[in-house]
Short mmCIF file of C-alpha atoms and ligand atoms in Angstrom, two decimals:
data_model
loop_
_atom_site.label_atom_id
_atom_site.label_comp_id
_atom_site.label_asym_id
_atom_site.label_seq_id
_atom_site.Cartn_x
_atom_site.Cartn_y
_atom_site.Cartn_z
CA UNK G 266 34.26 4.35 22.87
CA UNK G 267 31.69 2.54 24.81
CA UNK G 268 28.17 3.03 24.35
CA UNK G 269 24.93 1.81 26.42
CA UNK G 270 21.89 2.18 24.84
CA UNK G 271 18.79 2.23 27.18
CA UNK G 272 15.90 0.64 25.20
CA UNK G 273 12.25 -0.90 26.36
CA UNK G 274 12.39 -3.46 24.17
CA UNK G 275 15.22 -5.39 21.67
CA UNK G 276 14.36 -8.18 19.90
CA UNK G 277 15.02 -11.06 20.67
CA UNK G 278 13.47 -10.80 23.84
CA UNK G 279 11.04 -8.26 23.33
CA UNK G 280 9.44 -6.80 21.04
CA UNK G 281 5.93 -4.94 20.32
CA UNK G 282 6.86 -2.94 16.37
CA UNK G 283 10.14 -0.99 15.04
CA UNK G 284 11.53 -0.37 18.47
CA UNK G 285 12.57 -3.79 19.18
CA UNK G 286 13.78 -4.10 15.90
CA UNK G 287 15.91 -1.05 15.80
CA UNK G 288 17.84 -2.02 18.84
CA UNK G 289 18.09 -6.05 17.31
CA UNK G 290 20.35 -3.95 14.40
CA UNK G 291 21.82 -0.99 15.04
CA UNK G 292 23.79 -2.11 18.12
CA UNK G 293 25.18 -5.39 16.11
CA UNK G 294 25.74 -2.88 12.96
CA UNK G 295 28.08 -0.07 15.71
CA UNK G 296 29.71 -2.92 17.05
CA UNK G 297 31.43 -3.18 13.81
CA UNK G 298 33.32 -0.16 14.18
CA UNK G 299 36.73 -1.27 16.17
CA UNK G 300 37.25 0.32 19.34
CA UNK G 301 33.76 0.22 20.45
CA UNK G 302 32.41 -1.47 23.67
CA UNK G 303 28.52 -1.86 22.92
CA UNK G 304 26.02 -2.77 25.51
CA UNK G 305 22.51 -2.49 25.93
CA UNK G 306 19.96 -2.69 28.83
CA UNK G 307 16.44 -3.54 28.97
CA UNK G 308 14.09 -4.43 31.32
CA UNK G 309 13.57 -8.33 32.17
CA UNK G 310 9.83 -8.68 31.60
CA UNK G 311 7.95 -11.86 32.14
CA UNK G 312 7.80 -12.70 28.68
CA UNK G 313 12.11 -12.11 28.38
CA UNK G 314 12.29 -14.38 31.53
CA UNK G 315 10.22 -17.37 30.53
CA UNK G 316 11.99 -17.90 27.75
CA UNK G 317 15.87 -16.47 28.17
CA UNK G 318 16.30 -16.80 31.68
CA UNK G 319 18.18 -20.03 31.67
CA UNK G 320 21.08 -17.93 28.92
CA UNK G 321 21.36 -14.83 31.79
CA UNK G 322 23.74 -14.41 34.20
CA UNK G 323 22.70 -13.41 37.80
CA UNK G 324 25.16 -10.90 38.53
CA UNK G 325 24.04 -9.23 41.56
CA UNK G 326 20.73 -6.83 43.02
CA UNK G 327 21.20 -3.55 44.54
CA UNK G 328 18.32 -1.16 45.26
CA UNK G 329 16.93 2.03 43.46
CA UNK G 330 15.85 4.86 44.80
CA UNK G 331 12.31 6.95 43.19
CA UNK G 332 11.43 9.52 44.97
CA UNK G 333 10.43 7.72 48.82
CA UNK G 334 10.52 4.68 47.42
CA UNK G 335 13.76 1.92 47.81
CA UNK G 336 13.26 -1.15 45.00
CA UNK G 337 14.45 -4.05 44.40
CA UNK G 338 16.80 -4.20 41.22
CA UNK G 339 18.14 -7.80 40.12
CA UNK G 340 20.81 -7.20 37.24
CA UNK G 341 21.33 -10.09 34.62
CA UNK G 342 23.44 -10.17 31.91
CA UNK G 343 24.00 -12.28 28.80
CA UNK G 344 26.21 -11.67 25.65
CA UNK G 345 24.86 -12.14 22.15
CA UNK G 346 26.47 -11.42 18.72
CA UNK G 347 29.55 -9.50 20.86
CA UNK G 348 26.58 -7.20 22.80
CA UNK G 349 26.75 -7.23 26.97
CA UNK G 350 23.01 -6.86 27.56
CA UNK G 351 21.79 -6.31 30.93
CA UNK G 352 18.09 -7.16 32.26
CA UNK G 353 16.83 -5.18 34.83
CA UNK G 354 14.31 -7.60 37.41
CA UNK G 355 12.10 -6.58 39.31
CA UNK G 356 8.95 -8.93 39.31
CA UNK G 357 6.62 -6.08 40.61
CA UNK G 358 7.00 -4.02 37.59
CA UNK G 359 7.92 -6.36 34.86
CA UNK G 360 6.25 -9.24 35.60
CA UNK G 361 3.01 -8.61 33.74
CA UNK G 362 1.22 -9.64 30.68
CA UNK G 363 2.16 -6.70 28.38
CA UNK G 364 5.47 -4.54 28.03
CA UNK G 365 3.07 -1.34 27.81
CA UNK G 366 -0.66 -0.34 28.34
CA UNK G 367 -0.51 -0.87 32.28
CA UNK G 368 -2.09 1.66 35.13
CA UNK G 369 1.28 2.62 36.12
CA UNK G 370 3.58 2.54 32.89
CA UNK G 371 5.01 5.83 34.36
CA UNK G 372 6.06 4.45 37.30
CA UNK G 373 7.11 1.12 35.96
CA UNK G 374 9.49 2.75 33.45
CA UNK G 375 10.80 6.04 35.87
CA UNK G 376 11.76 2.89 37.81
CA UNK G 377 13.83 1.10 34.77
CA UNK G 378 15.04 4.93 33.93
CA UNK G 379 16.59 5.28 37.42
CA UNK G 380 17.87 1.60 37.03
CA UNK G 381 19.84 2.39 34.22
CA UNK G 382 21.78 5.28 35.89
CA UNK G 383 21.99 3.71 38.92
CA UNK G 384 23.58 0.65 37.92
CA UNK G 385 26.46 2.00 36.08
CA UNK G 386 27.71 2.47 39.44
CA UNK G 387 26.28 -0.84 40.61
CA UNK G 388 28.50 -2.35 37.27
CA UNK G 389 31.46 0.30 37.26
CA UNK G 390 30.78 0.73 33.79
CA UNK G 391 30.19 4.54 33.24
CA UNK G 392 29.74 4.75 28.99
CA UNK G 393 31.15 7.92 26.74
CA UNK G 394 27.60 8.05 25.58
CA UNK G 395 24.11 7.17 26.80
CA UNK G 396 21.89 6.34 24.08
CA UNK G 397 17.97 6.46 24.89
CA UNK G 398 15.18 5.65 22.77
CA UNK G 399 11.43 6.94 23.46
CA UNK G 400 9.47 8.08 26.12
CA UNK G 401 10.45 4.73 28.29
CA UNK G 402 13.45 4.99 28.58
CA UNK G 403 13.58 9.48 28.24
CA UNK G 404 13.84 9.93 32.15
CA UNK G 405 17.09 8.51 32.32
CA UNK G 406 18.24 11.37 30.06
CA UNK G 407 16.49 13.87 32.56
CA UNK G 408 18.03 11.76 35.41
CA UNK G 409 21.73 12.00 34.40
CA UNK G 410 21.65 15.77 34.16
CA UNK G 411 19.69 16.93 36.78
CA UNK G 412 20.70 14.46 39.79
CA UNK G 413 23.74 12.70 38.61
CA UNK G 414 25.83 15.59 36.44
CA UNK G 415 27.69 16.89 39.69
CA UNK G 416 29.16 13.52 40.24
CA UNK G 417 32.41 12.38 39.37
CA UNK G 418 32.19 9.50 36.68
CA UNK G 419 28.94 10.69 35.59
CA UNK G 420 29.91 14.48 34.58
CA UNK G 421 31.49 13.50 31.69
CA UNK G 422 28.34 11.26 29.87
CA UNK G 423 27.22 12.15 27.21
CA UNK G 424 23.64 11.69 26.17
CA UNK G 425 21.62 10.79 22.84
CA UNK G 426 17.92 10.36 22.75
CA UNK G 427 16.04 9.14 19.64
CA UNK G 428 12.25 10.13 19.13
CA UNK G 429 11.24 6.74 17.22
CA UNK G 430 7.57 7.98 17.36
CA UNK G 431 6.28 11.18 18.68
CA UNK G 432 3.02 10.05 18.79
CA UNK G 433 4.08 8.82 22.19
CA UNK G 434 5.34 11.58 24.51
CA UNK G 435 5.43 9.73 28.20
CA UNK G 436 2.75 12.10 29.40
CA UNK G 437 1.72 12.28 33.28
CA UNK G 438 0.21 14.46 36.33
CA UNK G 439 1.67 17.31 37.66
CA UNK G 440 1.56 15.29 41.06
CA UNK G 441 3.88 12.80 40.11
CA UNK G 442 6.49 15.02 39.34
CA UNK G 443 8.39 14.67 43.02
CA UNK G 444 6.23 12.23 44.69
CA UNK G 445 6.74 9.38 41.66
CA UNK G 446 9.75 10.97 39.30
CA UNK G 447 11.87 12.41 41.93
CA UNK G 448 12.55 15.44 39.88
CA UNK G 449 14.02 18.29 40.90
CA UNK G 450 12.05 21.25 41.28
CA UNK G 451 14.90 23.52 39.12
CA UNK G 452 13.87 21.04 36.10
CA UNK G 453 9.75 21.82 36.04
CA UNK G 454 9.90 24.05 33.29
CA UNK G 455 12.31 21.84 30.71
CA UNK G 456 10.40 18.58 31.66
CA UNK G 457 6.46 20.01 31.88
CA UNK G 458 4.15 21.53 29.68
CA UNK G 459 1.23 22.85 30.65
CA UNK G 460 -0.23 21.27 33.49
CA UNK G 461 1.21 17.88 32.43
CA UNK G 462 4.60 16.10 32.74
CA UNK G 463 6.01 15.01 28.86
CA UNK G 464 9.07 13.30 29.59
CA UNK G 465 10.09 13.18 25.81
CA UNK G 466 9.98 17.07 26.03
CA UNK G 467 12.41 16.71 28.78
CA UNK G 468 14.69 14.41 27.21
CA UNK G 469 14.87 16.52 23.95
CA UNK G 470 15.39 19.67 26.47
CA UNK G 471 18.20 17.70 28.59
CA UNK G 472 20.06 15.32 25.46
CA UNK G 473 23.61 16.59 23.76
CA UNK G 474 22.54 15.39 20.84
CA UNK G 475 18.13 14.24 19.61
CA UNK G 476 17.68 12.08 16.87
CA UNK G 477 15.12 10.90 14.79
CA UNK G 478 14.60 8.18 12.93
CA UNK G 479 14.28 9.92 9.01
CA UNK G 480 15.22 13.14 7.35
CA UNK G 481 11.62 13.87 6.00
CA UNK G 482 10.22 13.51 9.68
CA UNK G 483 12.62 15.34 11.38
CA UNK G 484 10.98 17.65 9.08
CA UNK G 485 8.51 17.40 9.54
CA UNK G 486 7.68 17.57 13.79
CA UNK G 487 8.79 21.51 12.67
CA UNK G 488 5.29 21.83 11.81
CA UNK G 489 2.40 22.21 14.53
CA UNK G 490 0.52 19.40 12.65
CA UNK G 491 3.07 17.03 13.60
CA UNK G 492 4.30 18.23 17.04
CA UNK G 493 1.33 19.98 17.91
CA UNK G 494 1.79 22.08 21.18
CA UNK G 495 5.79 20.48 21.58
CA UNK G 496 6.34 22.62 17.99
CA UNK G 497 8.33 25.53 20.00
CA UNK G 498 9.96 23.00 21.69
CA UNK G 499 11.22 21.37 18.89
CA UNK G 500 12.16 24.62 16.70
CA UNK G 501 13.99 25.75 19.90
CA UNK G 502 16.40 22.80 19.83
CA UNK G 503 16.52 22.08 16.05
CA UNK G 504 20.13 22.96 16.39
CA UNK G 505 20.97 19.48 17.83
CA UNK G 506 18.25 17.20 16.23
CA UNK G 507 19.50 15.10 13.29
CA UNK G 508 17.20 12.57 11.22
CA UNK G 509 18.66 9.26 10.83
CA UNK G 510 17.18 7.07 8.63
CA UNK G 511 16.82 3.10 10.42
CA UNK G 512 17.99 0.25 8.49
CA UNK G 513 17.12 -3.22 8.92
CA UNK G 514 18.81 -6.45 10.08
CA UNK G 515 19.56 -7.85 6.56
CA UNK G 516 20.55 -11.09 7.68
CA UNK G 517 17.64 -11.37 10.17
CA UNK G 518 15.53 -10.81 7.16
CA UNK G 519 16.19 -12.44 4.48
CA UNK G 520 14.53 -14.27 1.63
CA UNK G 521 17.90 -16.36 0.81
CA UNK G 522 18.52 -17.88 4.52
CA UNK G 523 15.39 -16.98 6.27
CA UNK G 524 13.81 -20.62 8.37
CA UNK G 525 10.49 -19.23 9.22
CA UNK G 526 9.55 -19.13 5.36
CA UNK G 527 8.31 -22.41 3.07
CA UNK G 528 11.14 -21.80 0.17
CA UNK G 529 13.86 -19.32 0.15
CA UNK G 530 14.94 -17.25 -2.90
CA UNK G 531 16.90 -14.63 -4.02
CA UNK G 532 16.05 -11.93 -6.63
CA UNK G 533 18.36 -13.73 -9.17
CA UNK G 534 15.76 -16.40 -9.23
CA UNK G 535 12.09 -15.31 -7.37
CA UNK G 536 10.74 -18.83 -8.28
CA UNK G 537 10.73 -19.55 -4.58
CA UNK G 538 7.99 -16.58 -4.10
CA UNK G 539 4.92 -19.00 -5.96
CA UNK G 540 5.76 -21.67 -3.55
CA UNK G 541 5.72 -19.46 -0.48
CA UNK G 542 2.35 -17.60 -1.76
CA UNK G 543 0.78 -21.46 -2.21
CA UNK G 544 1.64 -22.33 1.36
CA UNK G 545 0.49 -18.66 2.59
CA UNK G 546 -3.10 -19.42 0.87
CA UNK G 547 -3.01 -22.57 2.51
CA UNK G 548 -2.45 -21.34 6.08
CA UNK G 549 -4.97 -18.15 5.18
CA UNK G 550 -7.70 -20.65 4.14
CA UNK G 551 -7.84 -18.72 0.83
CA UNK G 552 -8.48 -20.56 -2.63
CA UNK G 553 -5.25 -21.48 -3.77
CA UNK G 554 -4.82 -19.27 -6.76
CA UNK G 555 -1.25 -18.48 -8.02
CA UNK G 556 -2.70 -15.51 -10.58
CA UNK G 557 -4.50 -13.45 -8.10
CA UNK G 558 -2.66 -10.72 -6.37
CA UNK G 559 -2.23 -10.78 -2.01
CA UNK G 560 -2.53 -7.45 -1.05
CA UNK G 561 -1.05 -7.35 2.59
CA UNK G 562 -0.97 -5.00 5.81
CA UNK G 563 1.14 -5.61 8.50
CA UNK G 564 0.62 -2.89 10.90
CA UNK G 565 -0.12 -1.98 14.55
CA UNK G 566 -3.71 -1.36 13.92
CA UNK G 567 -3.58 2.57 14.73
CA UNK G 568 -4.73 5.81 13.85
CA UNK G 569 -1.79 7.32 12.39
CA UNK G 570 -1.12 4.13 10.45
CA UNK G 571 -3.56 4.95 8.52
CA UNK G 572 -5.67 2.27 8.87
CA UNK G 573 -8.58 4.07 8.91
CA UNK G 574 -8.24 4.84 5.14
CA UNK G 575 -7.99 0.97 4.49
CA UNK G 576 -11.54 0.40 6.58
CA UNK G 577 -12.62 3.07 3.88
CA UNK G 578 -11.85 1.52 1.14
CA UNK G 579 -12.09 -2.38 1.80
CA UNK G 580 -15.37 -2.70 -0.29
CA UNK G 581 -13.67 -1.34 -3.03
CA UNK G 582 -10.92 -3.43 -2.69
CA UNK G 583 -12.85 -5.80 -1.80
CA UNK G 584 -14.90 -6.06 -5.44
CA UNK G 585 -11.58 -6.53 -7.28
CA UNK G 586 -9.89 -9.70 -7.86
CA UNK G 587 -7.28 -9.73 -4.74
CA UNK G 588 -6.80 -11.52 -2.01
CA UNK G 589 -6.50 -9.16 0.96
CA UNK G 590 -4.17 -10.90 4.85
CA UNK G 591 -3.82 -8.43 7.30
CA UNK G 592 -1.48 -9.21 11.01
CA UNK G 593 -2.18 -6.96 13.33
CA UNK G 594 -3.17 -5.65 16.83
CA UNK G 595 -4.36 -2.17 18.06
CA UNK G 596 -7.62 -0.24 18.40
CA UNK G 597 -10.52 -2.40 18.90
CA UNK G 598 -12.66 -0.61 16.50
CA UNK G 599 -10.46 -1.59 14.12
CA UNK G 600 -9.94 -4.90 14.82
CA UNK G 601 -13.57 -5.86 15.36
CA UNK G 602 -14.69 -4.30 11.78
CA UNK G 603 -12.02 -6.53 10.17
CA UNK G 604 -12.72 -8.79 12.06
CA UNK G 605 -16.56 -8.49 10.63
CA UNK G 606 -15.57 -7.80 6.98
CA UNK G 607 -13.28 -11.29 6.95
CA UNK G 608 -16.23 -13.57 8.06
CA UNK G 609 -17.94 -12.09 5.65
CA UNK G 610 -15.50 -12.32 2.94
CA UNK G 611 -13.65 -15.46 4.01
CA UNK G 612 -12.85 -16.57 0.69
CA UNK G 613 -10.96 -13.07 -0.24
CA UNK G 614 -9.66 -11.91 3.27
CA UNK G 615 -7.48 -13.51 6.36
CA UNK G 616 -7.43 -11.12 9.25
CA UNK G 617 -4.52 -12.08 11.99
CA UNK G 618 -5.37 -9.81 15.21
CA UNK G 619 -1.97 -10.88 16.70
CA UNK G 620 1.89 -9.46 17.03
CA UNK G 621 3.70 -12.70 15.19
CA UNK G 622 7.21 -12.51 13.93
CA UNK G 623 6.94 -16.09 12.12
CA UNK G 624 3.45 -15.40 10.73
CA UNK G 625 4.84 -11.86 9.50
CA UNK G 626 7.62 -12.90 8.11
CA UNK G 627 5.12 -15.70 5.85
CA UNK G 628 2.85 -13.26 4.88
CA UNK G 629 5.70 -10.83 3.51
CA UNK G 630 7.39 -13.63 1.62
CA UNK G 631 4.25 -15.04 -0.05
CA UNK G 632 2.18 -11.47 -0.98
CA UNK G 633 2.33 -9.40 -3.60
CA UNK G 634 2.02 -6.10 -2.57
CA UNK G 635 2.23 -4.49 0.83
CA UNK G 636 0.20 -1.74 1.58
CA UNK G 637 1.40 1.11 3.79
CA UNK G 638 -1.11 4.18 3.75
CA UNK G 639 0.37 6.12 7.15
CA UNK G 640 -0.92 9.02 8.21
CA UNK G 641 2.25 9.43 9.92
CA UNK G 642 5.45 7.39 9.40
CA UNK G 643 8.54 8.62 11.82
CA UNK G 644 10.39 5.37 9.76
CA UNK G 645 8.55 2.53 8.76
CA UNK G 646 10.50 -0.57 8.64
CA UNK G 647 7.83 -2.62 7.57
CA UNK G 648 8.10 -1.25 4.17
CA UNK G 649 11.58 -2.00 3.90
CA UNK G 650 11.48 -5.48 5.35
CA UNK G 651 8.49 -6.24 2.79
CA UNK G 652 10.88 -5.04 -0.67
CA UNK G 653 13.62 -7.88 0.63
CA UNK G 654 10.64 -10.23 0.52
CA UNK G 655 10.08 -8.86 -2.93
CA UNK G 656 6.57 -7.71 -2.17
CA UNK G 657 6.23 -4.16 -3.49
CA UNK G 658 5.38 -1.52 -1.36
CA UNK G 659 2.25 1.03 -1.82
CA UNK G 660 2.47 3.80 0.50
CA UNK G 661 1.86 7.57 1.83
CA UNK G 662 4.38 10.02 1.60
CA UNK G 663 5.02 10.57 4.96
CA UNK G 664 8.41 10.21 7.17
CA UNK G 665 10.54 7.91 6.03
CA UNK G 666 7.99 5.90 3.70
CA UNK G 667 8.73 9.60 1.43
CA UNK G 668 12.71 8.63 2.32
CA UNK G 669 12.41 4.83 1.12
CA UNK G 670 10.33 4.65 -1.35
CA UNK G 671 9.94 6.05 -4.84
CA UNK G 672 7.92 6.00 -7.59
CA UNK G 673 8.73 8.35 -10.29
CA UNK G 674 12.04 7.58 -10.81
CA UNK G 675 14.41 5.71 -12.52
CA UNK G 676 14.93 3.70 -9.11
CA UNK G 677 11.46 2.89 -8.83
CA UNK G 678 10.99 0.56 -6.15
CA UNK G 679 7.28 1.03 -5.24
CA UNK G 680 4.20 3.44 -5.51
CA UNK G 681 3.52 6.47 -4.12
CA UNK G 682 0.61 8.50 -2.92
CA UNK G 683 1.25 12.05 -1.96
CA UNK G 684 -2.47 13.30 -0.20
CA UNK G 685 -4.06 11.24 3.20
CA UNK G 686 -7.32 9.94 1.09
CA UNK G 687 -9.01 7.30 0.04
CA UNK G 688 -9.17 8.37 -3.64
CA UNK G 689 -5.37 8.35 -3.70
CA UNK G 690 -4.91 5.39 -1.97
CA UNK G 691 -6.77 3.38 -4.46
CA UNK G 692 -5.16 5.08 -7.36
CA UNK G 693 -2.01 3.72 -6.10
CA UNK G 694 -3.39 0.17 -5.59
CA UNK G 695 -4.60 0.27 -9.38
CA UNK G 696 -1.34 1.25 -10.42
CA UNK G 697 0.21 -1.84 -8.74
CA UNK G 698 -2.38 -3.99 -9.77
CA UNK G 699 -1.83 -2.53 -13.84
CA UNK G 700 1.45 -3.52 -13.45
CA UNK G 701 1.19 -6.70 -11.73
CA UNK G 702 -0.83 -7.70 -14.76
CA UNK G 703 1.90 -7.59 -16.87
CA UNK G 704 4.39 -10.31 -15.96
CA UNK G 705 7.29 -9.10 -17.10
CA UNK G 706 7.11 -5.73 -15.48
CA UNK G 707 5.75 -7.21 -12.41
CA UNK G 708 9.08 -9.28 -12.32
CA UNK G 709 11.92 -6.96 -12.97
CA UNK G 710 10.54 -4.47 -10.15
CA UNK G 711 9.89 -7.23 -7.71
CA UNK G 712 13.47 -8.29 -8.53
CA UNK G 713 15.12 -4.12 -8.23
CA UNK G 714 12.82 -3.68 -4.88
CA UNK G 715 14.50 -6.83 -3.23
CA UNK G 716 17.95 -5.59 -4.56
CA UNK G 717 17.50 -2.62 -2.49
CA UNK G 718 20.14 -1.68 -0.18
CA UNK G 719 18.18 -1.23 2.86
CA UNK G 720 21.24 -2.09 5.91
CA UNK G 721 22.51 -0.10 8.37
CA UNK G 722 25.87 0.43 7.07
CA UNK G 723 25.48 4.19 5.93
CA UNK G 724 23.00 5.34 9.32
CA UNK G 725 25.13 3.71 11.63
CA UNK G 726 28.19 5.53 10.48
CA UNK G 727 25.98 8.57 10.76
CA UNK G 728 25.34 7.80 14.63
CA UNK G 729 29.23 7.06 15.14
CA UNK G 730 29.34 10.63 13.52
CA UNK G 731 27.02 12.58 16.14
CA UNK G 732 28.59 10.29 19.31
CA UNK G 733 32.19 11.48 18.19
CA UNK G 734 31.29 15.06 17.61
CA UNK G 735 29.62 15.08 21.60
CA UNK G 736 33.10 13.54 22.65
C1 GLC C 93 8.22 3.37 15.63
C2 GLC C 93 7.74 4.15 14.41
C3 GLC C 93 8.28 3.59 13.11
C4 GLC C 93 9.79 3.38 13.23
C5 GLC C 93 10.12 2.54 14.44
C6 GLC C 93 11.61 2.32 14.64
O1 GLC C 93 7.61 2.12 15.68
O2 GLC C 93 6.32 4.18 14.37
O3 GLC C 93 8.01 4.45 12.04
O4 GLC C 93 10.25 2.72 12.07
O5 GLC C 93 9.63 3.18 15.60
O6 GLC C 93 12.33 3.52 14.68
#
């Protein structure tokens, strides 16, 4: 079987939250399965080039069409961990500061979606199935079965698209439909809505199969409060969306082996944890204290992250004895209070307003607790990554936090609050914080949360499912 996915970011070279991630480990995890050729493409953004380009292969340029437009399209190629990856160049639309947040995102990634149909023929390599995550990458879906579907090699592709976040919808003006997208006029009705273009709508209209990335939030985008005017949309095509839950790259994170951290452990013996909270303090500028709790966020610093419930509640917190380090970037509101409330309270709170893999991966091994109140969660990873750190997660029911985490059970790895307030946010905290008081305790459930089987093993035999049943 071969298999391309079609992905705006994979880390290691790029990244901005779960996305990159995802594609890092699911990918490696498929590639396990004999018989399968895997290969990914992404597009070759400044940052990717800086630092990779001396590990890709030039292998050729050929030009894509959008609409009246003819661009330039470099292909480079590497192979990592038995993965063909390919980089799409093209300095005009890639060469900027940030993967996302530009003037002309649509443009910039209807280009890359054209790219990655266009190349197959560029490459010869025509895949079984054409896996496409988000709203970047959804147009290639629409592409392939609206312009390409008559063609020979191309009739028989299959397509997958996974909704990682449908927050995020790849929304533009009607006037861009022919004169940036190149659509075709028979496809207004699957790819608009309303008086807008919503290219995840069309993908989801367009895909064989639509994934998502948990059970509870497939779930949940049923409901209006979740989907809002794409609800119809989604009931109409429930028949062929599955939820998936993600996994994480166990080896990539990993107390035991991981470089980035001061002292590696295992839950057999957690020992290692004291040092790496010591060296976190250090780093934080926080008193060096190995009996107070670290309560830690590591979050995009958004709306339905829930951060505004941790604003809420940080003088609360803040009057308790915990130290509170929080890594982050995203609304500016946000960022400037904490900003504020951490020069005031220097000696209780380190605020990081910065995406940093190392720095993340510090502050998970050397905290206590990790604090994830979403308002909504489509996966969460974070929480996951945090229990093999053996720093126990507090967080919303939502998504996939409700699929990964439990409280009242004999599995408990974590605590749980059902309702999106303050009041039960805090309740959840103080539950933590009882049991953190009492050593024992404290240490068997930091040791069962970083025993956790949080891989890919199970979900990526669930996607090898859904591509075989399309074939
Ligand atoms: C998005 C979602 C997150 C999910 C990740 C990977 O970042 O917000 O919940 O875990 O994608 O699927």
């Amino acid at each position: 079987m071969k298999i391309l996915f079609a992905s705006s970011e994979a880390l290691p070279y790029s990244s901005s939250g779960g996305l990159g991630d995802v594609l890092l480990s699911l990918p490696k995890e498929i590639k396990q399965y004999s018989q399968t050729d895997v290969r990914i493409i992404l597009p070759l953004y400044r940052y990717t080039k800086e630092r990779y380009i001396y590990s890709l292969e030039f292998i050729g340029a050929t030009t894509v069409s959008l609409a009246w437009r003819n661009q330039y399209c470099g292909i480079y190629k590497t192979i990592n961990n038995g993965i063909t990856f390919y980089f799409i160049d093209n300095e005009y639309y890639f060469s900027r500061h940030m993967l996302y947040g530009e003037y002309d995102d649509g443009e910039r990634f209807a280009f890359f979606s054209k790219a990655v149909i266009d190349v197959m023929s560029y490459l010869d390599f025509y895949p079984d199935i054409l896996h496409a995550n988000d709203w970047q990458t959804a147009a290639s879906v629409i592409y392939l079965k609206t312009l390409y579907s008559h063609l020979d090699h191309y009739k028989y592709i299959k397509s997958v698209f996974t909704i990682h976040n449908f927050d995020y919808q790849g929304c533009f003006d009607n006037s861009t439909f022919h004169d940036l997208f190149g659509f075709s006029e028979n496809s207004r009705n699957a790819i608009c809505i309303g008086e807008k273009i919503n290219l995840v709508k069309g993908a989801i209209e367009y895909a064989d199969s639509v994934t998502t990335v948990s059970k509870t939030y497939a779930k949940e985008i049923k409901t209006f409060d979740y989907s809002g005017k794409l609800c119809g949309v989604i009931n109409d095509n429930f028949y062929k969306i599955s939820g998936v839950i993600n996994g994480i790259d166990t080896d990539y994170y990993s107390s035991e082996r991981d470089a980035d951290i001061t002292a590696n452990y295992s839950s057999k013996d957690i020992a290692g944890k004291a040092t790496n909270k010591r060296m976190l303090q250090g780093i934080c500028n926080l008193p060096l204290r190995d009996d107070i709790p670290i309560l830690c966020v590591i979050s995009r610093l958004t709306e339905h992250k829930g951060i505004d419930l941790i604003t809420s509640a940080l003088d609360i917190l803040l009057k308790k004895d915990l130290q509170i380090i929080i890594l982050g970037t995203g609304d500016t509101k946000y960022e400037n209070y904490l900003i504020e409330k951490s020069k005031e309270h220097s000696n209780q709170m380190c605020v990081n307003i910065k995406f940093d893999k190392v720095l993340s991966k510090k502050i998970y091994a050397g905290s206590d607790i990790f604090l994830m109140p979403s308002l909504r969660e489509p996966c969460g990873l974070a929480q996951m990554i945090a229990s093999r750190y053996g720093t126990v997660p507090v967080v919303r029911k939502t998504g996939g936090l409700a699929d990964t985490i439990n409280e009242n059970c004999y599995e408990k790895n974590g605590f749980v609050f059902e309702q999106y307030n303050v009041k039960e946010m805090l309740s959840a905290i103080d539950r933590a914080l009882t049991e953190y008081n009492n050593i024992n305790e404290w240490n068997n459930l930091v040791r069962r949360v970083m025993d956790v089987d949080f891989s890919w093993e199970q979900s990526a035999k669930r996607y090898m499912d859904i591509y075989k049943k399309l074939l």
